XYZ file of C-alpha atoms in Angstrom:
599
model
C 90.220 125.544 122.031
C 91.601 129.013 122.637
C 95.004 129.861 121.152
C 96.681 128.882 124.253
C 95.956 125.805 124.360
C 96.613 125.056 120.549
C 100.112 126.422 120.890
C 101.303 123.899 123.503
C 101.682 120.476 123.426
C 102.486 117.785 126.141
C 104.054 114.432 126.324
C 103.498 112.110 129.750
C 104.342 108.850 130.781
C 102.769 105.626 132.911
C 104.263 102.562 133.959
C 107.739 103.978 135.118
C 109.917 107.064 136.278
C 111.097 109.613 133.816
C 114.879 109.927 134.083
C 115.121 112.621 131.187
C 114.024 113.880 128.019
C 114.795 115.692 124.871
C 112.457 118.367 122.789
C 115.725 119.499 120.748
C 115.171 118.012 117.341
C 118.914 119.066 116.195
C 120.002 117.552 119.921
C 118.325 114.770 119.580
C 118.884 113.367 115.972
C 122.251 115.864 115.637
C 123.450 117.294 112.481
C 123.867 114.389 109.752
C 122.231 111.939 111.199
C 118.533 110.475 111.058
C 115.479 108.810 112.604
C 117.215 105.553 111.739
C 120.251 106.797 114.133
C 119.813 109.366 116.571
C 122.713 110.302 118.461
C 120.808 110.531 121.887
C 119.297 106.753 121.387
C 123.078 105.786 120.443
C 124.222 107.332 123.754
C 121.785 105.604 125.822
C 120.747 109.236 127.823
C 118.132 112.094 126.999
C 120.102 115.259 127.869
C 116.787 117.466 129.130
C 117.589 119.805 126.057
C 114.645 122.402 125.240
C 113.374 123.379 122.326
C 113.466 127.222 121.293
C 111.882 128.146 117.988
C 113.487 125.420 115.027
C 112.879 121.917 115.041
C 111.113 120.486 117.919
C 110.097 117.041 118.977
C 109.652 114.740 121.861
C 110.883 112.306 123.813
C 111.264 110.516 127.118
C 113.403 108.318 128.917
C 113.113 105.973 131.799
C 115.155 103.237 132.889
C 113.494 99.865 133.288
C 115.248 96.502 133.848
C 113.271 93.356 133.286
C 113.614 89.654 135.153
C 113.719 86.835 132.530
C 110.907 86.411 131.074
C 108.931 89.901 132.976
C 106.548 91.768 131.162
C 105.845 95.286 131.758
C 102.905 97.425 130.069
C 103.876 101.159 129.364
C 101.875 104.061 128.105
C 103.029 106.882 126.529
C 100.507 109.803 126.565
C 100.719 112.764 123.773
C 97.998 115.626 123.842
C 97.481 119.369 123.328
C 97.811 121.981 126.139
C 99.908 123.213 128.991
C 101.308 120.062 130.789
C 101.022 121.715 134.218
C 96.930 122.202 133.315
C 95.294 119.951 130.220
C 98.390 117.431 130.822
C 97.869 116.412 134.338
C 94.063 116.245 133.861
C 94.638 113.858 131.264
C 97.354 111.975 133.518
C 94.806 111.744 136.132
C 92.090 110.610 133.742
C 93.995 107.763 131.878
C 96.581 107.105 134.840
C 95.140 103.522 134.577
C 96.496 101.403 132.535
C 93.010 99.080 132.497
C 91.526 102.739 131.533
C 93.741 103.298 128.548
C 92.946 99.607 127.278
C 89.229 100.068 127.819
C 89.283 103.613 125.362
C 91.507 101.231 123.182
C 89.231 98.814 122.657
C 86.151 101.609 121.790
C 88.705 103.100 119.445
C 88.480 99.834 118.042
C 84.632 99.293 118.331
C 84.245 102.738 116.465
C 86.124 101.970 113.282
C 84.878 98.027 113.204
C 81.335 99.750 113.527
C 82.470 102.355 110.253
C 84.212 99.875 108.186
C 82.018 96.624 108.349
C 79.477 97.620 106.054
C 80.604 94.773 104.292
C 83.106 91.547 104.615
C 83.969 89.445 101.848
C 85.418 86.021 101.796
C 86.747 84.748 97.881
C 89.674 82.666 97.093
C 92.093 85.159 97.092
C 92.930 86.782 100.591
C 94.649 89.578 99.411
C 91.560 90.844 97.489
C 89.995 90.299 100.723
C 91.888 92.035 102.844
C 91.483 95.055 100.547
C 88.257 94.238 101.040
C 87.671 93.918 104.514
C 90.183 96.737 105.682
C 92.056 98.636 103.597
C 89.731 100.022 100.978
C 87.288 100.933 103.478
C 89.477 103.010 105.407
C 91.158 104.386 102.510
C 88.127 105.394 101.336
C 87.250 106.754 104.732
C 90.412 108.812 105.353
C 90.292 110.277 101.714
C 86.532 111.191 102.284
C 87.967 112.971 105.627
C 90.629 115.102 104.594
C 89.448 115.246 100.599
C 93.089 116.320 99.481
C 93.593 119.437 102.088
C 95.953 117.052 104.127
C 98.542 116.883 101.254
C 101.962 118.426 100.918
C 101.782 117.779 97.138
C 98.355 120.418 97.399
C 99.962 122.508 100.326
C 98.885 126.383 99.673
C 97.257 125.295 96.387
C 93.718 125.093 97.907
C 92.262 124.171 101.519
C 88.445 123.539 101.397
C 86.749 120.543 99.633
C 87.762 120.419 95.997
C 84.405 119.650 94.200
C 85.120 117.133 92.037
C 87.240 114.866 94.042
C 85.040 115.321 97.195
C 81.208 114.225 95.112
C 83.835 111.474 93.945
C 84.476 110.206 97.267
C 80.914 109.390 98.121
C 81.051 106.569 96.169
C 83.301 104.535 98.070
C 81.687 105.668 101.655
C 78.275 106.079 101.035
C 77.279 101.984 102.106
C 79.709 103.279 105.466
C 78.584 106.280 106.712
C 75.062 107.058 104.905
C 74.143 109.363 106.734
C 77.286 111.653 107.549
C 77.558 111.452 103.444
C 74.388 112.692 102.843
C 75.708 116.035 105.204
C 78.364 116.474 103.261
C 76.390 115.905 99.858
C 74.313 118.326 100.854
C 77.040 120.783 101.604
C 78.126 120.280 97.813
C 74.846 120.172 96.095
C 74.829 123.926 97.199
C 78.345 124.346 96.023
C 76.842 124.470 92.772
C 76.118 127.877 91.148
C 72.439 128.829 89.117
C 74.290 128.940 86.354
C 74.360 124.397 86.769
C 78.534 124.876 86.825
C 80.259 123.952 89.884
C 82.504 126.005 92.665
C 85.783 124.410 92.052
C 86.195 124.354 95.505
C 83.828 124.698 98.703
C 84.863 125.888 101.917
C 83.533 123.967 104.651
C 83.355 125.990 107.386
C 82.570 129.014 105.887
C 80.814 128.209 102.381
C 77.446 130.468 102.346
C 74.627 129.563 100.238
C 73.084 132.287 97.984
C 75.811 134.350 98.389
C 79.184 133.387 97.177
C 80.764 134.105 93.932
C 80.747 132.002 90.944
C 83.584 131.449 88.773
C 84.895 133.162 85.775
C 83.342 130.949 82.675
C 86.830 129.855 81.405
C 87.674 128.594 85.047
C 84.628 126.252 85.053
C 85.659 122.503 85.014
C 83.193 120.938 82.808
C 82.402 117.830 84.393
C 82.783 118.934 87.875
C 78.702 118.875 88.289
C 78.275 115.717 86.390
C 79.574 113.642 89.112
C 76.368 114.523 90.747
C 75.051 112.306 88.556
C 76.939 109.147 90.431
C 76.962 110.535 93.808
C 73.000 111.554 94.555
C 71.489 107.855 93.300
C 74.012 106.546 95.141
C 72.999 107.669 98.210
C 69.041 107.233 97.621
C 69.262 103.757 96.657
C 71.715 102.911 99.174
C 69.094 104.354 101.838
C 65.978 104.384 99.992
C 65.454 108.146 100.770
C 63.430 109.022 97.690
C 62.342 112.421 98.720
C 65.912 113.325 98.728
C 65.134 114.313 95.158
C 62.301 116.969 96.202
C 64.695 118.731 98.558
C 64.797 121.885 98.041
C 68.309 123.099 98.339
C 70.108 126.355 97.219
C 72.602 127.386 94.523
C 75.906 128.598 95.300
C 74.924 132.213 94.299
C 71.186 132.696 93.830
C 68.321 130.887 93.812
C 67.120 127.636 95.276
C 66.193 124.161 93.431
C 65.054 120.535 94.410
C 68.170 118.002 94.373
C 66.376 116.645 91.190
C 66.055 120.653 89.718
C 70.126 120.725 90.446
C 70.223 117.796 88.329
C 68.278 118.832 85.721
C 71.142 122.276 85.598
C 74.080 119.915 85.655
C 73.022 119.168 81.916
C 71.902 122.278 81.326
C 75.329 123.691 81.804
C 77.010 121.408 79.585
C 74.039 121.219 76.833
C 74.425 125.661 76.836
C 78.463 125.390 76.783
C 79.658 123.779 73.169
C 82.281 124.257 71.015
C 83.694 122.501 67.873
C 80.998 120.143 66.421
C 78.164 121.244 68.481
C 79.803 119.340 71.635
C 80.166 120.092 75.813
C 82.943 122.503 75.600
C 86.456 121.443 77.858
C 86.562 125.087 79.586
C 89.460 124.921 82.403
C 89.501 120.851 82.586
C 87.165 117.796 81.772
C 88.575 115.799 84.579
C 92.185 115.792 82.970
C 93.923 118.746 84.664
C 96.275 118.657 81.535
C 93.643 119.133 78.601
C 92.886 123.147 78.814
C 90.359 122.889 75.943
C 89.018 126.410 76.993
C 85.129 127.271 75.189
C 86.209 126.253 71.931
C 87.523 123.012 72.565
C 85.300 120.199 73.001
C 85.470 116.864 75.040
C 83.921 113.403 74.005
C 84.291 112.166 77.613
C 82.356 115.117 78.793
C 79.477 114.434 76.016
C 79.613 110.455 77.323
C 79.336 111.766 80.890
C 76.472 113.926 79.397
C 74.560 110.794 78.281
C 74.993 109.005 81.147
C 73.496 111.729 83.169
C 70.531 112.199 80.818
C 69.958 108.671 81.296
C 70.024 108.859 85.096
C 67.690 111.573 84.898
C 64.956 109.608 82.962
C 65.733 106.673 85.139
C 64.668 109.303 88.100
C 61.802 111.338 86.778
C 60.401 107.915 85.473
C 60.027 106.785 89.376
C 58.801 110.095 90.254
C 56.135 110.045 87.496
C 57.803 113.682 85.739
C 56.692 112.668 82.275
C 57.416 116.373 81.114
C 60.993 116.036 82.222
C 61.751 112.537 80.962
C 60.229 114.221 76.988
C 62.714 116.740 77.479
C 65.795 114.357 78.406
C 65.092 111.708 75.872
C 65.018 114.862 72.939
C 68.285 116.125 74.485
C 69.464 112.741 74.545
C 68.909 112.277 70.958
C 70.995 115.009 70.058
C 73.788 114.259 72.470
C 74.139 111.194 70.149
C 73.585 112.350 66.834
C 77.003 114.129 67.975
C 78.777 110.956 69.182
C 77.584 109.014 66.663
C 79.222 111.567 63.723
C 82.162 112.449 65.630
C 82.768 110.336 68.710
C 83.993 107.226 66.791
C 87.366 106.654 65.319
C 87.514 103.210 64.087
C 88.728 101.134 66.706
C 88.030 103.691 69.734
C 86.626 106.145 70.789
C 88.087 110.386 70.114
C 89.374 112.035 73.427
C 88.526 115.406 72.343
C 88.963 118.289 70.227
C 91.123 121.288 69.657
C 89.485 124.653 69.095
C 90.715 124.267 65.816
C 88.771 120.657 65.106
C 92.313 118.589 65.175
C 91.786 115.782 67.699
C 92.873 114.327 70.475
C 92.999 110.680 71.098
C 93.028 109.402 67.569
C 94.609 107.359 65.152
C 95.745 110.354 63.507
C 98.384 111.642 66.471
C 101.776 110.935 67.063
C 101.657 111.091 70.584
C 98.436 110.496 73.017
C 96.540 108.281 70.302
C 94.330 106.876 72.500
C 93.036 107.710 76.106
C 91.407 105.325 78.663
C 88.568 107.371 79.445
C 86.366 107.913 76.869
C 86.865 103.884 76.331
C 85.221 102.989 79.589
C 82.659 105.972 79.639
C 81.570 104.822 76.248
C 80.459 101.450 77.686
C 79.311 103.096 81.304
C 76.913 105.805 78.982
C 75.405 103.235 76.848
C 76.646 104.397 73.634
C 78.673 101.712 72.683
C 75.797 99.526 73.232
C 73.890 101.432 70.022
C 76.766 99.760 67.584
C 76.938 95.500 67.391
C 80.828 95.255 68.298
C 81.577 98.095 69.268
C 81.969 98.050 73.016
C 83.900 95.065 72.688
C 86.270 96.840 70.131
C 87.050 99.840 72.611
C 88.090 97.822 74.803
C 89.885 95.113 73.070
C 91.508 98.497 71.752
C 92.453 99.068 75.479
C 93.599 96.370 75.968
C 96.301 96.146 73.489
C 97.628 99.566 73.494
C 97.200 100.714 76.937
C 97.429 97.552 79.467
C 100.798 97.433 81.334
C 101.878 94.724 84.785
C 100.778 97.501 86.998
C 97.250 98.341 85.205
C 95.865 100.667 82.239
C 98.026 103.872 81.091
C 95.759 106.856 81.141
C 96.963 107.135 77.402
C 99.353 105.829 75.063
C 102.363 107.124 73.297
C 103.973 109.401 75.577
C 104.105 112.909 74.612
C 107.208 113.951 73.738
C 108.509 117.434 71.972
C 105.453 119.243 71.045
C 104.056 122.782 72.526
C 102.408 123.379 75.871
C 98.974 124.825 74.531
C 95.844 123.026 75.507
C 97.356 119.396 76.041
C 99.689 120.595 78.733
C 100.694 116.198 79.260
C 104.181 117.124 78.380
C 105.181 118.992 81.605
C 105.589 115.545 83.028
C 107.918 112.773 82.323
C 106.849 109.800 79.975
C 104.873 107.680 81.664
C 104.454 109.810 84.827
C 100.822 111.471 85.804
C 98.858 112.721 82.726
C 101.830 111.782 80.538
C 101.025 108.144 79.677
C 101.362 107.152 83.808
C 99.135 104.138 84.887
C 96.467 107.297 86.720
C 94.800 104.637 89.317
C 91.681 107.209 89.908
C 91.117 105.558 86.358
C 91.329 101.878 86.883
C 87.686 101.262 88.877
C 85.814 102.940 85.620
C 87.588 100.221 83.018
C 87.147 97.512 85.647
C 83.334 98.281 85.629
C 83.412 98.601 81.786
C 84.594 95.089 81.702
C 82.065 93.862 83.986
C 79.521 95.052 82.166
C 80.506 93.413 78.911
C 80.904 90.158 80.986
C 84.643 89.896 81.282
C 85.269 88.581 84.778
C 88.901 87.267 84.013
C 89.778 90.887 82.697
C 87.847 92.484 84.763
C 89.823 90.682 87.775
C 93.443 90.819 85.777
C 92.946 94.961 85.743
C 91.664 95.381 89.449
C 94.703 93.120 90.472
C 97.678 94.492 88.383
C 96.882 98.340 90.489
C 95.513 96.685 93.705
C 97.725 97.771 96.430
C 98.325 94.473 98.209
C 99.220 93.065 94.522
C 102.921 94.796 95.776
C 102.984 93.075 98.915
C 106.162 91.039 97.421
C 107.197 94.432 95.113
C 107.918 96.931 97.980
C 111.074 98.184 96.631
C 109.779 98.914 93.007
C 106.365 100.160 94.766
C 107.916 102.799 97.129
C 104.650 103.095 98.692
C 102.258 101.607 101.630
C 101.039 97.994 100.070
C 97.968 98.879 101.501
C 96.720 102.194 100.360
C 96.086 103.722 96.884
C 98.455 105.867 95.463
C 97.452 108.883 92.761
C 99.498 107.361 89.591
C 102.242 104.599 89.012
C 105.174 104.724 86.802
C 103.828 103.000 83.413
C 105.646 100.991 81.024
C 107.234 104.477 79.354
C 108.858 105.238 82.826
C 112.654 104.358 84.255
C 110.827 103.485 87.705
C 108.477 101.456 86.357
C 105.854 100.327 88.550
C 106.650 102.858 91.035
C 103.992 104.059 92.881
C 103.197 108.053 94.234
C 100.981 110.146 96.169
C 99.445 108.036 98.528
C 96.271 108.362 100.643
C 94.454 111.164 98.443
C 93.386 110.231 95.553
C 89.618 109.371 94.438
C 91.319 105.883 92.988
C 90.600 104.224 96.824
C 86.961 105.257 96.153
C 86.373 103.982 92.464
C 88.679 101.105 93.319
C 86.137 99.732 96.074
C 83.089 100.946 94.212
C 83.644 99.249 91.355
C 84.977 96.158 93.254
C 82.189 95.552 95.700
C 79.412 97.081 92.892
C 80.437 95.305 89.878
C 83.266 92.651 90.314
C 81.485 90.873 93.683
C 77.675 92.244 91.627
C 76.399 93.497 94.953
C 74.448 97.250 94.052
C 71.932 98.779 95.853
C 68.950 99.792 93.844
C 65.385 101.730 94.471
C 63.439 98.850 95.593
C 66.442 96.932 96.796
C 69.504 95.062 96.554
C 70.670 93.516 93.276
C 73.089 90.585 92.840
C 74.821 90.467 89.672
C 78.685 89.068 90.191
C 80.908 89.201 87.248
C 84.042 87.060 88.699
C 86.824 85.090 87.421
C 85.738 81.784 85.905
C 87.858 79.912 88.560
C 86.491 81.457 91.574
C 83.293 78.537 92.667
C 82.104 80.468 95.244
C 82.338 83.328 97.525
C 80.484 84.757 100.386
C 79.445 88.338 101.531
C 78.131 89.993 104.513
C 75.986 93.094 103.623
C 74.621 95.854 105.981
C 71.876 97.511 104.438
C 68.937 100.215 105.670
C 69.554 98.155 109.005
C 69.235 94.880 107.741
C 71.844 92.294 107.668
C 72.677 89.487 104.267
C 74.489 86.739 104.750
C 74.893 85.836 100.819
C 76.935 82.816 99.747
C 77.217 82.645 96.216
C 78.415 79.709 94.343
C 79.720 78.995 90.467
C 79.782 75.583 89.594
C 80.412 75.874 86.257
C 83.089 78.455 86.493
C 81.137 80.865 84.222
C 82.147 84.524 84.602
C 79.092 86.354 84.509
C 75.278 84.980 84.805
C 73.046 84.391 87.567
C 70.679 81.472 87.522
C 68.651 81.381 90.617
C 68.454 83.073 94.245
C 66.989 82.032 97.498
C 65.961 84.124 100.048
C 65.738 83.050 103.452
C 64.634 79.704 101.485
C 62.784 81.452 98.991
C 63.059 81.536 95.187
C 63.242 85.094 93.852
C 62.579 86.059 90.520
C 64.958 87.528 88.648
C 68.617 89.446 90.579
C 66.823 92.029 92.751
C 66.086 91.293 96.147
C 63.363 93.063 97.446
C 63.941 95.183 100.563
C 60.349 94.308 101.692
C 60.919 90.617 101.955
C 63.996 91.040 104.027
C 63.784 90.545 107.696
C 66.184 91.602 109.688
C 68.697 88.721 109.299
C 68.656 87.149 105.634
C 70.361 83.843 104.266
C 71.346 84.445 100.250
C 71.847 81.490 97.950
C 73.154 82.944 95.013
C 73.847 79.952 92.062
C 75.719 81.623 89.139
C 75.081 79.636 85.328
């Protein structure tokens, strides 16, 4: 549109006479007043007052009166343009009323077509209206606007920030495969030679091979790692395995396959160390409140690390790279030697370090003894699985010092009196944010953690306490939309406990409904195809799930008669017994019955 047009705006009306109208915010409303109680509405007549420069807005009157028991359909038209041009072509267009309910109901037909990727139908209708609705469009509208829409980020940044925006693919990628893998694309190449990412990527005008990479001390360390969740997502959710052999470019120079950008990811945290030989913090390692600069080091980072080293063997071992899977599983050796000397601290695992070797997350602080993070990573990496008990521990650990009503505090105690340096927590209020708040983008990882140990109950009990239709009866201690997921919630530590903030853009929707539909309901794509492994609550017998996938259609039913949490004994497909939990996309056909019997 030319500038024109963008600088005008028009309001019409159908199904009745206009008798006046107001664009005079201050005229309408008037001084002291509100939306609640506008003086004009009190009055009963618009006073045709126009708006010049301040506060605008719009509205119209018309006088209607209505026979016991009439009904009368009304349409109020809003658009962009001059109303003498662009608004009387669109009067004339939709001056119908059977018109405007026929682009209604493909409105409708557009997000039904975006959102039902999946339906779910367990004993508790809350979790399936999450489900079935609300997490999918969360996720959607967070993928859309990837922060930029925010007032809390308003002239901080306005192109895709690169962490949050690889984050988002996870919720979105079973929705809208293929308008992901566009945007993937867009943010593999955000990502410089040196393996570090942009920290943010313009959309619009973001040029390949020629933009500038940042300063090393305003890297964020894990930024690239999330690569590592976001690419295998998409291949095994479409079965694109030449994705990997793409050949896309770096940010600044040079050009790699998606699996050679990979490959630098590690790289750039393997080259980067600090105290005890591990990934350096640099700017942030996901907390935006631990500046741990090159000298500092992060455990989460290292676990992150592994788990990417291990995705990378699990790659190069279906593309027959035996060269590359040598090098990972040396580099992968040393990644642990590190954990295993200074990852551990008893009962959990070590947040990070200072550049002078005092740590963060231990037993040994006052304040901030333990952090969430590095609990679940340590189970999602593997490495707690290399010690008997010890994945258990970090979590029982978890449990008891950082579990609140409202879900898991990011950390625990609240810091309190102590020096902004490189844990920078205290800025905020105890139990707000960074600062010991309940930091929802957190909650899918430890939900997942659980499932993978076998904990359905706790598993549940977590995803509940921070699902956002758990406050349908809380609204005034929420302070939020009971349907959408907000940034952080007041913890435990807080005066507004339970209190939720920030709404709409936050990469918790995303994590929340991966970790949901992935791990609680056991429903992941794979290579090959799709694998069924539900860890549930022991009371749930049975469930049922609808499942779109590479243009195939499962009806699955699964059923738990002896209320055990995790275990699947036998599927049927289309009336055929399949061995072991993956069903193979080559026996599907294009409608598929599931028996799933859990024991």
């Amino acid at each position: 549109l030319v500038t024109d047009e963008r600088s005008r705006s028009f309001m019409a009306f159908l199904g009745g006479e206009i008798a006046g109208f107001d664009t005079d915010r201050d005229i309408f409303i008037t001084p002291y007043r509100g939306y609640h109680n506008p003086a004009v509405v009190e009055k009963g007549k618009c006073t045709n007052s126009k708006c010049v420069s301040d506060d605008g807005c719009g509205s119209i009157q018309i006088d209607i009166e209505l026979e016991p028991g009439e009904t009368r359909e009304l349409v109020v038209l809003l658009g962009r343009g001059k109303a003498a041009v662009e608004g009387k072509k669109i009067v004339k267009q939709f001056g119908d009323i059977a018109k405007v309910k026929e682009e209604f109901e493909k409105v409708k037909q557009y997000w039904h077509g975006r959102i039902e990727g999946l339906s779910v139908c367990s004993p508790d209708a809350q979790f399936n209206s999450m489900m079935n609705m609300w997490s999918p469009f969360n996720c959607l509208i967070t993928y859309a606007w990837s922060r930029m829409a925010s007032l809390i980020y308003s002239g901080e940044r306005d192109g895709l920030g690169y962490r949050d925006t690889v984050q988002d693919f996870m919720g979105v990628m079973q929705l809208i495969p293929e308008e992901a893998k566009k945007r993937l694309e867009l943010m593999i190449t955000g990502q410089g030679s040196t393996g570090g990412a942009m920290s943010i990527v313009m959309a619009f005008t973001h040029k390949p091979g020629k933009e500038k990479l940042p300063k090393e001390d305003e890297y964020r360390s894990d930024d690239c790692l999330w690569l590592f969740n976001a690419v295998p997502t998409y291949v095994k959710e479409t079965g694109d395995i030449d994705f990997y052999n793409k050949v896309l470019p770096y940010a600044d120079k040079g050009k790699a396959t998606v699996l050679g950008h990979l490959r630098r990811a590690i790289e750039f945290n393997l080259k980067r160390t600090g105290k005890h030989g591990l990934p350096s913090g640099l700017f942030a390692d996901w907390n935006d409140c631990l500046r741990l600069g090159t000298g500092g080091t992060s455990v989460f980072v290292a676990l992150q690390v592994r788990f990417g080293l291990l995705t990378y063997i699990d790659i190069c071992a279906m593309l027959g790279k035996l060269a590359e899977i040598k090098w990972a599983n040396k580099e992968l050796e040393k990644i642990d030697a590190k954990l295993d000397k200074f990852g551990w601290d008893g009962k959990w695992y070590v947040r990070a370090y200072k550049k002078s070797g005092e740590k963060i997350g231990s037993k040994e602080n006052k304040y901030g003894s333990i952090y969430l993070n590095t609990q679940s990573w340590g189970i999602i990496s593997g490495h707690a699985d290399k010690y008997e008990g010890r994945a258990e521990q970090a979590m029982q650990s978890v449990n008891e010092k950082l579990a609140c009503d409202y879900g898991l505090m990011l950390c625990a105690p609240p810091y309190d009196n102590m020096p902004v340096a490189e844990i920078r927590s205290i800025v905020f209020n105890k139990g707000v944010k960074e600062n010991c708040g309940v930091f929802n983008h957190t909650q899918g990882w430890a939900v997942m953690a659980e499932t993978m140990l076998g904990h359905g109950d706790r598993a549940f009990k977590y995803f509940y306490s921070s699902m956002p239709a758990s406050f349908n009866d809380k609204a005034e201690i929420r302070g939020s939309e009971p349907y959408v997921y907000s940034q952080y919630t007041h913890s435990v530590f807080s005066p507004r406990y339970g209190a939720s903030r920030v709404p709409w853009l936050t990469g918790a929707a995303s994590w929340a409904y991966y970790a949901a539909i992935q791990y609680i309901l056991g429903i992941r794509p794979d290579y090959k195809g799709l694998l069924i492994d539900p860890c549930i609550p022991a009371d749930w017998k049975q469930f049922s799930v609808v499942r779109r996938f590479r243009n195939k259609t499962l009806n699955i039913k699964v059923v738990n008669p002896n209320g055990v949490q995790k275990g699947v004994k036998k599927i049927t497909l289309n009336g055929q017994t399949i061995e072991g939990s993956l069903i193979p996309v080559s026996r599907m056909k294009k409608e598929n019955d599931v028996i799933v019997e859990m024991g």
